[in-house]
PDB file of C-alpha atoms in Angstrom:
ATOM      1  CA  UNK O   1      80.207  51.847  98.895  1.00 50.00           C
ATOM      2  CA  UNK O   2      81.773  50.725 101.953  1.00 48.00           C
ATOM      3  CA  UNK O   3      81.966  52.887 105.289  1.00 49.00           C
ATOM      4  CA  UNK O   4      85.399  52.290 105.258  1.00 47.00           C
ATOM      5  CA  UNK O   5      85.591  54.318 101.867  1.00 45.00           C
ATOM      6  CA  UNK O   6      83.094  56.662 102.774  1.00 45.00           C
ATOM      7  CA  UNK O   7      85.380  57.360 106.481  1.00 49.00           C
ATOM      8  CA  UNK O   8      88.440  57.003 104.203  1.00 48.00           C
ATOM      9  CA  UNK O   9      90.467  60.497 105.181  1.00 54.00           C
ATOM     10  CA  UNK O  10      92.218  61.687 102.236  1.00 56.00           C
ATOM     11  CA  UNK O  11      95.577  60.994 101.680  1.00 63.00           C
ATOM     12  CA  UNK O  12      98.654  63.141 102.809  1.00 78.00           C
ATOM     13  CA  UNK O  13     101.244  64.333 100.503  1.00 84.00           C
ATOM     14  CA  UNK O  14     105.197  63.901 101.303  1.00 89.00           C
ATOM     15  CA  UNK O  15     107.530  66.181 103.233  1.00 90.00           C
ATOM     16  CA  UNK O  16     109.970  67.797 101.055  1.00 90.00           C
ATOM     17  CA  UNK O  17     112.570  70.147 101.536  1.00 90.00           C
ATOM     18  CA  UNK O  18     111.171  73.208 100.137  1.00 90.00           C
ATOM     19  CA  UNK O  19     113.034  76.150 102.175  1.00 90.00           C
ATOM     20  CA  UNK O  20     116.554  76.448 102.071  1.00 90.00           C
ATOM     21  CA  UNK O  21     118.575  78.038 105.531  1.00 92.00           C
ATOM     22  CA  UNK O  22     119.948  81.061 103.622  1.00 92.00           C
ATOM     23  CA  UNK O  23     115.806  81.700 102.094  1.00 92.00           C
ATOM     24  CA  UNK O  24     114.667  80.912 105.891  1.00 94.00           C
ATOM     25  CA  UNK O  25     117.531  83.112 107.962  1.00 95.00           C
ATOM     26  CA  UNK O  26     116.831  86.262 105.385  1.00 94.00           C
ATOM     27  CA  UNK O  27     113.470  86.037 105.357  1.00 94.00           C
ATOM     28  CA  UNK O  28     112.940  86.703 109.090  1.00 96.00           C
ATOM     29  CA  UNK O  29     115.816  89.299 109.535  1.00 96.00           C
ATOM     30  CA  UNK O  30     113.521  91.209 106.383  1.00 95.00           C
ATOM     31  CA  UNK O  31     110.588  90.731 108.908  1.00 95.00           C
ATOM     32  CA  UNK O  32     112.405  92.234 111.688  1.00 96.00           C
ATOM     33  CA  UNK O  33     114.217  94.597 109.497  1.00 96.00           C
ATOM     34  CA  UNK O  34     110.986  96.344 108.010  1.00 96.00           C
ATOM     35  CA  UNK O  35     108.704  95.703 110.811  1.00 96.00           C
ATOM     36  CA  UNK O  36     111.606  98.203 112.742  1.00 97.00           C
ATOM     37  CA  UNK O  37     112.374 100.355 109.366  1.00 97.00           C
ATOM     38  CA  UNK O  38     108.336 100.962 109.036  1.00 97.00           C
ATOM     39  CA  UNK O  39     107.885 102.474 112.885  1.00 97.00           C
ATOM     40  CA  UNK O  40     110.832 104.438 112.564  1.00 97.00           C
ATOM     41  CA  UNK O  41     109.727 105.580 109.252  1.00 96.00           C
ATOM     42  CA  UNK O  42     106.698 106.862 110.586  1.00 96.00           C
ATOM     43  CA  UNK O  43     108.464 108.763 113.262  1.00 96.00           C
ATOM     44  CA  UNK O  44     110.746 110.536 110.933  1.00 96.00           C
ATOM     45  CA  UNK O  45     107.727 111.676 109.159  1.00 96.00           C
ATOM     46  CA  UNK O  46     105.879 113.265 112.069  1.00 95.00           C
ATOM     47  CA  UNK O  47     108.310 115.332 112.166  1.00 94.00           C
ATOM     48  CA  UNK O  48     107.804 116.703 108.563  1.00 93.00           C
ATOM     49  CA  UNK O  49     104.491 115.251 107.913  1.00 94.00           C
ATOM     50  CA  UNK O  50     103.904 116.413 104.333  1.00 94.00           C
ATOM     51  CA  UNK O  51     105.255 115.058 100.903  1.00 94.00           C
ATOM     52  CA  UNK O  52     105.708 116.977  97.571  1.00 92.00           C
ATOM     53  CA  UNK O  53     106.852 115.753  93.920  1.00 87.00           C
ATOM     54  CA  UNK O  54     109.582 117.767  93.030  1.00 75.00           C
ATOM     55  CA  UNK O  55     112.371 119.726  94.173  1.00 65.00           C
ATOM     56  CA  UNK O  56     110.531 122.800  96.075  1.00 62.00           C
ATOM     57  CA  UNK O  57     108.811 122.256  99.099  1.00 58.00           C
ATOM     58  CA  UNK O  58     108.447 124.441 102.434  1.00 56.00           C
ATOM     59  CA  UNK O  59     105.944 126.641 104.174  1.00 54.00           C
ATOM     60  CA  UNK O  60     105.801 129.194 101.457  1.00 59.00           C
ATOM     61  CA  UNK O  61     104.742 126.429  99.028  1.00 61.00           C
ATOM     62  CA  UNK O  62     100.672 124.938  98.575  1.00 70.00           C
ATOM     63  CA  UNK O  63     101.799 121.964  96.395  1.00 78.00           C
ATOM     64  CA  UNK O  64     101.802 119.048  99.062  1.00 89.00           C
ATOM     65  CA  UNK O  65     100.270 115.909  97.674  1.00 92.00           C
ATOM     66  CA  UNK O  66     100.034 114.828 101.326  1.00 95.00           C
ATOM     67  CA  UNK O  67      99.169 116.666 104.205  1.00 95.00           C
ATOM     68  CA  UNK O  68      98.527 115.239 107.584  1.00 95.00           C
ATOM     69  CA  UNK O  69      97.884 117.569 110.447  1.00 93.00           C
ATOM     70  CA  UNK O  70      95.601 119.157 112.854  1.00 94.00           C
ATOM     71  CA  UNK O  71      93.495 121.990 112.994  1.00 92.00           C
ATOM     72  CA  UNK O  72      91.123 124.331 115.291  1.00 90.00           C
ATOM     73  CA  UNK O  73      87.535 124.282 114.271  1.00 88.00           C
ATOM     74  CA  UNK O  74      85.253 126.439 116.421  1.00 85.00           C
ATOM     75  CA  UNK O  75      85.870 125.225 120.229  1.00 86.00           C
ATOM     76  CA  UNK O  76      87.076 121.729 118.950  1.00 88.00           C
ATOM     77  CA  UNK O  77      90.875 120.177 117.487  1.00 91.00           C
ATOM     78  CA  UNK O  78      90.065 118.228 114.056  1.00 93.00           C
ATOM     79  CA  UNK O  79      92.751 115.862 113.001  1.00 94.00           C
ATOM     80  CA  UNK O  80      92.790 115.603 108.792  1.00 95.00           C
ATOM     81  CA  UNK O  81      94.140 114.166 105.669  1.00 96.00           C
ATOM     82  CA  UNK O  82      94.781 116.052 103.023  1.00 95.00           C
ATOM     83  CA  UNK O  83      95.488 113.867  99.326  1.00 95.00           C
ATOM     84  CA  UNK O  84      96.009 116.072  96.144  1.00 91.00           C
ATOM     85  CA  UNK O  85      94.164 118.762  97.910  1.00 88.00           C
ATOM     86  CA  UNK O  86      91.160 116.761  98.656  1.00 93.00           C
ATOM     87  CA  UNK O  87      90.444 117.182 102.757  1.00 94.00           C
ATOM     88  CA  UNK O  88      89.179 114.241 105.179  1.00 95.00           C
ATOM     89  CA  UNK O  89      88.461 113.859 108.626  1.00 95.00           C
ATOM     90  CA  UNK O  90      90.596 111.458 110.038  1.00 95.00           C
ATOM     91  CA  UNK O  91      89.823 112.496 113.765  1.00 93.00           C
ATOM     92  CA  UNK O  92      91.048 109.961 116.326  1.00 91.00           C
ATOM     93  CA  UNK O  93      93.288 108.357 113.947  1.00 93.00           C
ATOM     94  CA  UNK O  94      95.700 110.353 111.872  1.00 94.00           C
ATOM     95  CA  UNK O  95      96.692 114.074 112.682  1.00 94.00           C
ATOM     96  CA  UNK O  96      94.841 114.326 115.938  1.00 93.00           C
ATOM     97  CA  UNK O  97      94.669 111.116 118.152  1.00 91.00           C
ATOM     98  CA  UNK O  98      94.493 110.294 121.815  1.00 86.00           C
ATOM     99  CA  UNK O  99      92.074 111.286 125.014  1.00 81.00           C
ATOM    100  CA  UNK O 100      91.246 114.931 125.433  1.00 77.00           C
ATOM    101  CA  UNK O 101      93.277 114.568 128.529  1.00 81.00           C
ATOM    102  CA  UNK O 102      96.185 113.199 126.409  1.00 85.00           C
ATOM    103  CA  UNK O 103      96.030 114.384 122.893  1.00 88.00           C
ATOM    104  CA  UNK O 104      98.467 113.834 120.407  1.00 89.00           C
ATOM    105  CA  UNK O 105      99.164 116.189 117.778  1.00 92.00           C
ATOM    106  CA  UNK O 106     100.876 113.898 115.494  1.00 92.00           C
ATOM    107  CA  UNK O 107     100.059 112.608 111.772  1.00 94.00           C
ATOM    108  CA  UNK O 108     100.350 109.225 113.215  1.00 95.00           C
ATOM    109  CA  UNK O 109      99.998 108.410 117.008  1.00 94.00           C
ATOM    110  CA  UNK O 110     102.624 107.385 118.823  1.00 92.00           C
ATOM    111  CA  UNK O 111     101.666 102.945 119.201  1.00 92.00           C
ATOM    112  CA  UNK O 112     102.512 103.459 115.325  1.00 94.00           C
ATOM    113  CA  UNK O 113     106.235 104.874 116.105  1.00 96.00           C
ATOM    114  CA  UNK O 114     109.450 103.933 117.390  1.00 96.00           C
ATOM    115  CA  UNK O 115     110.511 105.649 119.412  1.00 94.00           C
ATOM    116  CA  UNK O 116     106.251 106.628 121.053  1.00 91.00           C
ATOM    117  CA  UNK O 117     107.488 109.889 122.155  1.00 91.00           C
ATOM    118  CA  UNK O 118     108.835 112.145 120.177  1.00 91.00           C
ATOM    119  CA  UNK O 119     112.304 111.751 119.494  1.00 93.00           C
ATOM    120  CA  UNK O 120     113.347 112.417 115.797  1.00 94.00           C
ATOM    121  CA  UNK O 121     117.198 111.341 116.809  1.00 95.00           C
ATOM    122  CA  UNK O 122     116.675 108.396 117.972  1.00 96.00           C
ATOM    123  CA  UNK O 123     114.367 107.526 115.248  1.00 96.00           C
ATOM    124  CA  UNK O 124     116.807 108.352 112.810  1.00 95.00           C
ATOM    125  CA  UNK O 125     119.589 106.303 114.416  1.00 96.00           C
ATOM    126  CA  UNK O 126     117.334 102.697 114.463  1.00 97.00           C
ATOM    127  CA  UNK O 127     116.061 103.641 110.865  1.00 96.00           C
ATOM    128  CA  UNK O 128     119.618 103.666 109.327  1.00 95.00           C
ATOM    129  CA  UNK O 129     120.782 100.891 111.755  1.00 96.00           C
ATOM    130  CA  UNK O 130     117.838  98.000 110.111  1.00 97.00           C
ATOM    131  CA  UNK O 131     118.320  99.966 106.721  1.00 96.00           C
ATOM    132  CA  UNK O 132     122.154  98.817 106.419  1.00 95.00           C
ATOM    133  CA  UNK O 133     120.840  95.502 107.976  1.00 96.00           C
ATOM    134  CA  UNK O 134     118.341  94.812 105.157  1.00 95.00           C
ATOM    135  CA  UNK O 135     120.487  96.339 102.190  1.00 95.00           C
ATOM    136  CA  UNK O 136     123.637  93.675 103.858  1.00 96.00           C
ATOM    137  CA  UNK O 137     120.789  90.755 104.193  1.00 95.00           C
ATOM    138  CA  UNK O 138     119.360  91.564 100.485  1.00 95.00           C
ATOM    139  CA  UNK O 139     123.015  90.941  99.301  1.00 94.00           C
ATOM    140  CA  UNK O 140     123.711  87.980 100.971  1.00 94.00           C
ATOM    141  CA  UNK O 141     120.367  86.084  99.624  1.00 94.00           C
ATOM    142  CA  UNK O 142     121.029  87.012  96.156  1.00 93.00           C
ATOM    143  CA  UNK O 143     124.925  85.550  96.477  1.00 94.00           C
ATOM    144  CA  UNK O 144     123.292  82.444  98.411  1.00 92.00           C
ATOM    145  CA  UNK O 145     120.351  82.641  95.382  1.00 92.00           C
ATOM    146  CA  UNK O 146     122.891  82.410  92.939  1.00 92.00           C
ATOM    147  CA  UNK O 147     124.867  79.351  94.112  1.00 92.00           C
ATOM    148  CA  UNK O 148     122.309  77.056  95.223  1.00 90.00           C
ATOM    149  CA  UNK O 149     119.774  78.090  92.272  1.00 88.00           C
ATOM    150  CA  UNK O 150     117.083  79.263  93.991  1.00 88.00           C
ATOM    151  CA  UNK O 151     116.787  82.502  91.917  1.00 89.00           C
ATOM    152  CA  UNK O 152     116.569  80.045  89.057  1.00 89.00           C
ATOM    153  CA  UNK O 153     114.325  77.869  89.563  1.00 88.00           C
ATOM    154  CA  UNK O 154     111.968  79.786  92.130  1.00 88.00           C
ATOM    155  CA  UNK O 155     111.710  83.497  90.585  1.00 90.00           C
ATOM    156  CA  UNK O 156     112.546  83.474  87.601  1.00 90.00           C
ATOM    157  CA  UNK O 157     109.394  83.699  85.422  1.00 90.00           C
ATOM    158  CA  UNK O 158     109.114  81.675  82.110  1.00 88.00           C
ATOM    159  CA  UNK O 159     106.429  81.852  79.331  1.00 88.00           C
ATOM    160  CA  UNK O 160     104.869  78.528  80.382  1.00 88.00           C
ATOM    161  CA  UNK O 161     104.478  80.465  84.185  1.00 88.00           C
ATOM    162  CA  UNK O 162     102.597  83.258  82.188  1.00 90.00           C
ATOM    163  CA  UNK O 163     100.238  81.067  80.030  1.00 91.00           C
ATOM    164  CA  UNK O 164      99.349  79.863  83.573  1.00 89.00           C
ATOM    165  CA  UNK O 165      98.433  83.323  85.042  1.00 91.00           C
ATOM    166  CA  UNK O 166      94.653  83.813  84.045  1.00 92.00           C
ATOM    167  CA  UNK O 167      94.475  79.795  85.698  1.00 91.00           C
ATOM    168  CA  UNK O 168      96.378  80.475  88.346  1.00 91.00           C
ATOM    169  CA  UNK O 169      94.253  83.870  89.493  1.00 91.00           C
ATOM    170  CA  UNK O 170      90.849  82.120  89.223  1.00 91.00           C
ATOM    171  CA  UNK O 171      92.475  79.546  91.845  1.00 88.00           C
ATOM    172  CA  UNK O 172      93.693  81.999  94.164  1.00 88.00           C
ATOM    173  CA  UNK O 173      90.195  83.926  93.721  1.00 88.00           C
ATOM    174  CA  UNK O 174      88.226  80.627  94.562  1.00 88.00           C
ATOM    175  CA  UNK O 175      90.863  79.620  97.452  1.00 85.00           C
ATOM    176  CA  UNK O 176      91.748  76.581  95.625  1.00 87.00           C
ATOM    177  CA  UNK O 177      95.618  75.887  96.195  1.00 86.00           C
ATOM    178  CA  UNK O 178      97.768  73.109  94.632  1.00 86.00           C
ATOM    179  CA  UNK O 179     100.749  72.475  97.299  1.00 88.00           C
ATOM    180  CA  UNK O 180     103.282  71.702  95.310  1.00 88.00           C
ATOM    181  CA  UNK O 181     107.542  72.359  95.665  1.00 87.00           C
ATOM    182  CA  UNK O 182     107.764  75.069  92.777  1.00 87.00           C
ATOM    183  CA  UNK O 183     106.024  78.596  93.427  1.00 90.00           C
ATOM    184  CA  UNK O 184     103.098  79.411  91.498  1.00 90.00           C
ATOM    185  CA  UNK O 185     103.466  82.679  88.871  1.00 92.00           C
ATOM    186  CA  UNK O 186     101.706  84.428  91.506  1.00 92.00           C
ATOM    187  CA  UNK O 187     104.182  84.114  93.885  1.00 92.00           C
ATOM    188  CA  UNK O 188     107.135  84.128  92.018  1.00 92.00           C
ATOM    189  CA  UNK O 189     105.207  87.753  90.809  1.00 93.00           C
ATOM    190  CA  UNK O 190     104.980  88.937  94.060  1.00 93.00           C
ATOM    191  CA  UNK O 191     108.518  87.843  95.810  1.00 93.00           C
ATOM    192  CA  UNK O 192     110.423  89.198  92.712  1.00 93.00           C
ATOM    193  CA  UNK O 193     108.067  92.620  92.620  1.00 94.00           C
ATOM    194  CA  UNK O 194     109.367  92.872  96.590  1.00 95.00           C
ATOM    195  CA  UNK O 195     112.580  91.477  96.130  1.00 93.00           C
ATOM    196  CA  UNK O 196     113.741  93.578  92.623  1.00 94.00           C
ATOM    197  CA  UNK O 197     111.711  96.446  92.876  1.00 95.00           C
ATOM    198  CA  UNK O 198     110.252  97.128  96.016  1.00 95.00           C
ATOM    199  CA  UNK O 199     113.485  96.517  98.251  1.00 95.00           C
ATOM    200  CA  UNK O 200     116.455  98.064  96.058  1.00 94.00           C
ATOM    201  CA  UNK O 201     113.423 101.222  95.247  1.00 95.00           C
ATOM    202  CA  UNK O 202     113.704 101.890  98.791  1.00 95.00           C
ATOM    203  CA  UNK O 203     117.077 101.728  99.062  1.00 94.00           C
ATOM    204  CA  UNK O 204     118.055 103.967  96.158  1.00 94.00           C
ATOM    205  CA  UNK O 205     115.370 106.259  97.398  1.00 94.00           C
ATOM    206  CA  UNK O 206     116.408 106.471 100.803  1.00 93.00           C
ATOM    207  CA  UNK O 207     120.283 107.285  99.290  1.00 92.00           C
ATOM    208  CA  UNK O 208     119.094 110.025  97.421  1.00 91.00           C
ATOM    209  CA  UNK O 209     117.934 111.963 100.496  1.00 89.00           C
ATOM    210  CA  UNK O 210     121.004 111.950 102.273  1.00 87.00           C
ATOM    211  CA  UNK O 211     123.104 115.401 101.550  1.00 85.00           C
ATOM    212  CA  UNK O 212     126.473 113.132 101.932  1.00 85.00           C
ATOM    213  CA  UNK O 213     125.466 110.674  99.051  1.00 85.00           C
ATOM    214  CA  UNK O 214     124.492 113.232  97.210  1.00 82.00           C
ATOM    215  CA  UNK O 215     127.879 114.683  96.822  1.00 84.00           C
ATOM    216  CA  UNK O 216     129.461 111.410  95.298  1.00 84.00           C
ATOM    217  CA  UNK O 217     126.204 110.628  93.290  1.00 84.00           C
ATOM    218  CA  UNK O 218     124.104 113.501  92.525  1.00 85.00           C
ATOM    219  CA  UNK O 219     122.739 111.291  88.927  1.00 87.00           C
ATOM    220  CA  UNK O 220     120.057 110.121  91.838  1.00 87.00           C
ATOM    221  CA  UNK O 221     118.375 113.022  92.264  1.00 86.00           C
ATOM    222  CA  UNK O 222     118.386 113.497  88.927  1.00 87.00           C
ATOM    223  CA  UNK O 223     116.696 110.111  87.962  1.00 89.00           C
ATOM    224  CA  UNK O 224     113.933 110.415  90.834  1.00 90.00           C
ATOM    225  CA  UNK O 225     113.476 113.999  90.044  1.00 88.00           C
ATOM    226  CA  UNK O 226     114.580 115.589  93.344  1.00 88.00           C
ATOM    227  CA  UNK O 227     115.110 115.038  97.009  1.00 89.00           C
ATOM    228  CA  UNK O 228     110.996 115.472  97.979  1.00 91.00           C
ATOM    229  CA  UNK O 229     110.528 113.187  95.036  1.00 92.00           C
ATOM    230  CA  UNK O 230     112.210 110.870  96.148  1.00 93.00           C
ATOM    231  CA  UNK O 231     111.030 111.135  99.833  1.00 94.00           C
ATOM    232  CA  UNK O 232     107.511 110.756  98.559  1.00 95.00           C
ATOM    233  CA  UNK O 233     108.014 107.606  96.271  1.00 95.00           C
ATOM    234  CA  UNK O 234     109.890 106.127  99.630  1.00 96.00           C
ATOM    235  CA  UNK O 235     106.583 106.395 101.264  1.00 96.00           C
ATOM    236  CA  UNK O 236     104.477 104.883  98.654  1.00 96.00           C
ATOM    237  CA  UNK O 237     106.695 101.827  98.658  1.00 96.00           C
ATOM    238  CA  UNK O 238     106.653 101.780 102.247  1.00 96.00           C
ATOM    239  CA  UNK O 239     102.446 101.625 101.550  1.00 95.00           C
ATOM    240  CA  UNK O 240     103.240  99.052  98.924  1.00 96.00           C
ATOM    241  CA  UNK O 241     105.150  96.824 101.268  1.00 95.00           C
ATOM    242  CA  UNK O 242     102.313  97.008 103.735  1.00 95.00           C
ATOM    243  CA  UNK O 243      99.846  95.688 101.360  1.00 95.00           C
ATOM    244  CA  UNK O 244     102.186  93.329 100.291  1.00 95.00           C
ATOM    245  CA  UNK O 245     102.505  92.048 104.314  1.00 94.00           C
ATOM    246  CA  UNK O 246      98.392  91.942 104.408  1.00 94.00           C
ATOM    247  CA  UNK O 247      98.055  89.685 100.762  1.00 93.00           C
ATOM    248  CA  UNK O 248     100.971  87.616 102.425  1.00 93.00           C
ATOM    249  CA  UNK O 249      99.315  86.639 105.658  1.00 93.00           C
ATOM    250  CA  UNK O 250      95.665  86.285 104.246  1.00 93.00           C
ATOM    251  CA  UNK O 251      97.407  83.567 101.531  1.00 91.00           C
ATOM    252  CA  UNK O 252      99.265  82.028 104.511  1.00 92.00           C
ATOM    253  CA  UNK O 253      95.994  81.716 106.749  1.00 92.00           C
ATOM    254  CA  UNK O 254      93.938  80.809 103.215  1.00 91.00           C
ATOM    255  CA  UNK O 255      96.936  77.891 102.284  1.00 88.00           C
ATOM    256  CA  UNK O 256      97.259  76.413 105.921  1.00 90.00           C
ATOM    257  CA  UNK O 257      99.204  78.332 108.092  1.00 91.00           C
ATOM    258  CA  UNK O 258     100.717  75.214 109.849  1.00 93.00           C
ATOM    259  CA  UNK O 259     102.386  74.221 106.409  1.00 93.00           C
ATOM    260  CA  UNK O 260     103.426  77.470 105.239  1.00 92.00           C
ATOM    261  CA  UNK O 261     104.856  78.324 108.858  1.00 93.00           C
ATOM    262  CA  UNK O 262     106.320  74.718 108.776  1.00 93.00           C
ATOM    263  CA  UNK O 263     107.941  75.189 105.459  1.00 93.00           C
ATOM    264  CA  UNK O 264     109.722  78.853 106.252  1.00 93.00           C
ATOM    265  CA  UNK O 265     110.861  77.637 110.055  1.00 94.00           C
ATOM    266  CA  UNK O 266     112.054  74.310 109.363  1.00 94.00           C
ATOM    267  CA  UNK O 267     112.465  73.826 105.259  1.00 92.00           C
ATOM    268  CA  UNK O 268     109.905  71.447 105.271  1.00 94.00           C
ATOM    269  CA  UNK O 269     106.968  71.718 103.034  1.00 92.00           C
ATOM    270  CA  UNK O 270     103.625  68.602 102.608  1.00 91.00           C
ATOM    271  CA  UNK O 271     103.162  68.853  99.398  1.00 90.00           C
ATOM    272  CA  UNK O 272      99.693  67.333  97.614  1.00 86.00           C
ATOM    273  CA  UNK O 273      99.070  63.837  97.252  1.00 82.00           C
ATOM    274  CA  UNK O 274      99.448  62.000  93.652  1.00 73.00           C
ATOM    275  CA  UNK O 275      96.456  60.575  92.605  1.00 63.00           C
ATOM    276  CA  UNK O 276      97.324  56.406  92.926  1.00 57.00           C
ATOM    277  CA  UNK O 277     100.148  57.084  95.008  1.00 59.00           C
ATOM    278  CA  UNK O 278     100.457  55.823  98.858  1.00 54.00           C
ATOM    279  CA  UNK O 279     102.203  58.145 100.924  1.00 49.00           C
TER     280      UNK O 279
END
């Protein structure tokens, strides 16, 4: 075999246009939008930082399935944890946090919240602000979906995209990826979990704990089993879409992050090379 062979660097794929403007322009006002509805989440719930399932909750009640706080132990301030009554230490992290010349007596510190200091109000007024902004952005990508097909031919899932699951797993576990224009059943499993679960969940939870939409739908409460329900299954999807954001970037690093950058700033995706072909 030649050098020239041996040297030979393997051949690129094309440039196609993968992104559309309407995907690309939603995409990073969702960023923004949860990267600001996520701070100010946390800041809302220092001020209350305890969740229940059901519709009693208050001081008089022991039936918090999270607890975050702070507590005096001999000489010495323990931050802890509390989940389903099981107690940890979370020290320095959650609860209590900070210098001993600065402490914070917060369930989460205060480079975790927007507003850092203290300041429920203004919390409240950002949160609300990005949540109208997402809810507004969510409904303009599904019209835009609609028309140009995305939502077709992207999400939607058909059996020949499940027969491919068990394949397409064993790839992702191995880091093997096939750059190609349609999303894998992994993706399209993961945007439409976000997209159809994930984003109007948090929306229709968030509704159900304001008193005014209450009035003129009280069914919500009803369906999510009351207002502390409802606050706690906000929270969990709140987790969810963190983990989501992790799995996201760790698949973008894994896939080539120029590409995958390249493809949701500009539309333009390098797909793989076809065996025989000359690109």
């Amino acid at each position: 075999m030649s050098d020239a062979v041996l040297n030979a660097k393997p051949a690129k794929g094309p440039l196609i246009y993968r992104q559309s403007r309407w995907t690309r322009l939603t995409h990073w006002i969702w960023a923004i939008s949860l990267f600001f509805l996520m701070l100010t989440g946390l800041q809302i719930f220092n001020a209350h930082p305890k969740l229940y399932f059901g519709h009693q909750s208050g001081f008089e009640y022991e039936n918090a399935v999270l607890d975050i706080g702070a507590k005096q132990e001999g000489n010495n301030v323990v931050g802890y944890t509390k989940v389903f009554g099981t107690e940890f230490n979370t020290t320095g992290v959650l609860g209590y946090s900070g210098s001993s010349l600065n402490p914070q007596y917060a369930a989460f510190p205060s480079y975790l919240t927007i507003p850092s200091n203290r300041n429920l109000a203004t919390g409240r007024i950002i949160h609300f602000f990005f949540a109208w902004i997402l809810v507004t952005t969510l409904f303009v990508w599904l019209v835009a979906s609609l028309i140009n097909g995305h939502l077709r031919r992207d999400l939607v899932i058909s059996g020949a995209d499940l027969k491919n699951l068990p394949q397409d797993v064993k790839n992702h576990a191995r880091l093997k990826f096939h750059h190609t224009k349609e999303y894998n059943v992994l993706q399209k499993l993961a945007y439409a979990s976000v997209l159809f679960v994930a984003f109007p969940l948090m929306i229709l939870t968030g509704l159900s704990m304001s008193p005014n939409f209450n009035a003129s739908a009280p069914f919500l409460l009803d369906i999510f089993g009351g207002r502390q329900s409802a606050r706690t299954i906000h929270f969990l999807t709140m987790l969810f879409l963190i983990g989501f954001f992790v799995v996201h970037m760790l698949m973008i690093f894994a896939a080539g992050p120029i590409n995958e950058l390249r493809s949701i700033v500009t539309g333009w995706y390098r797909v793989d090379a076809e065996p025989g072909k000359d690109h």
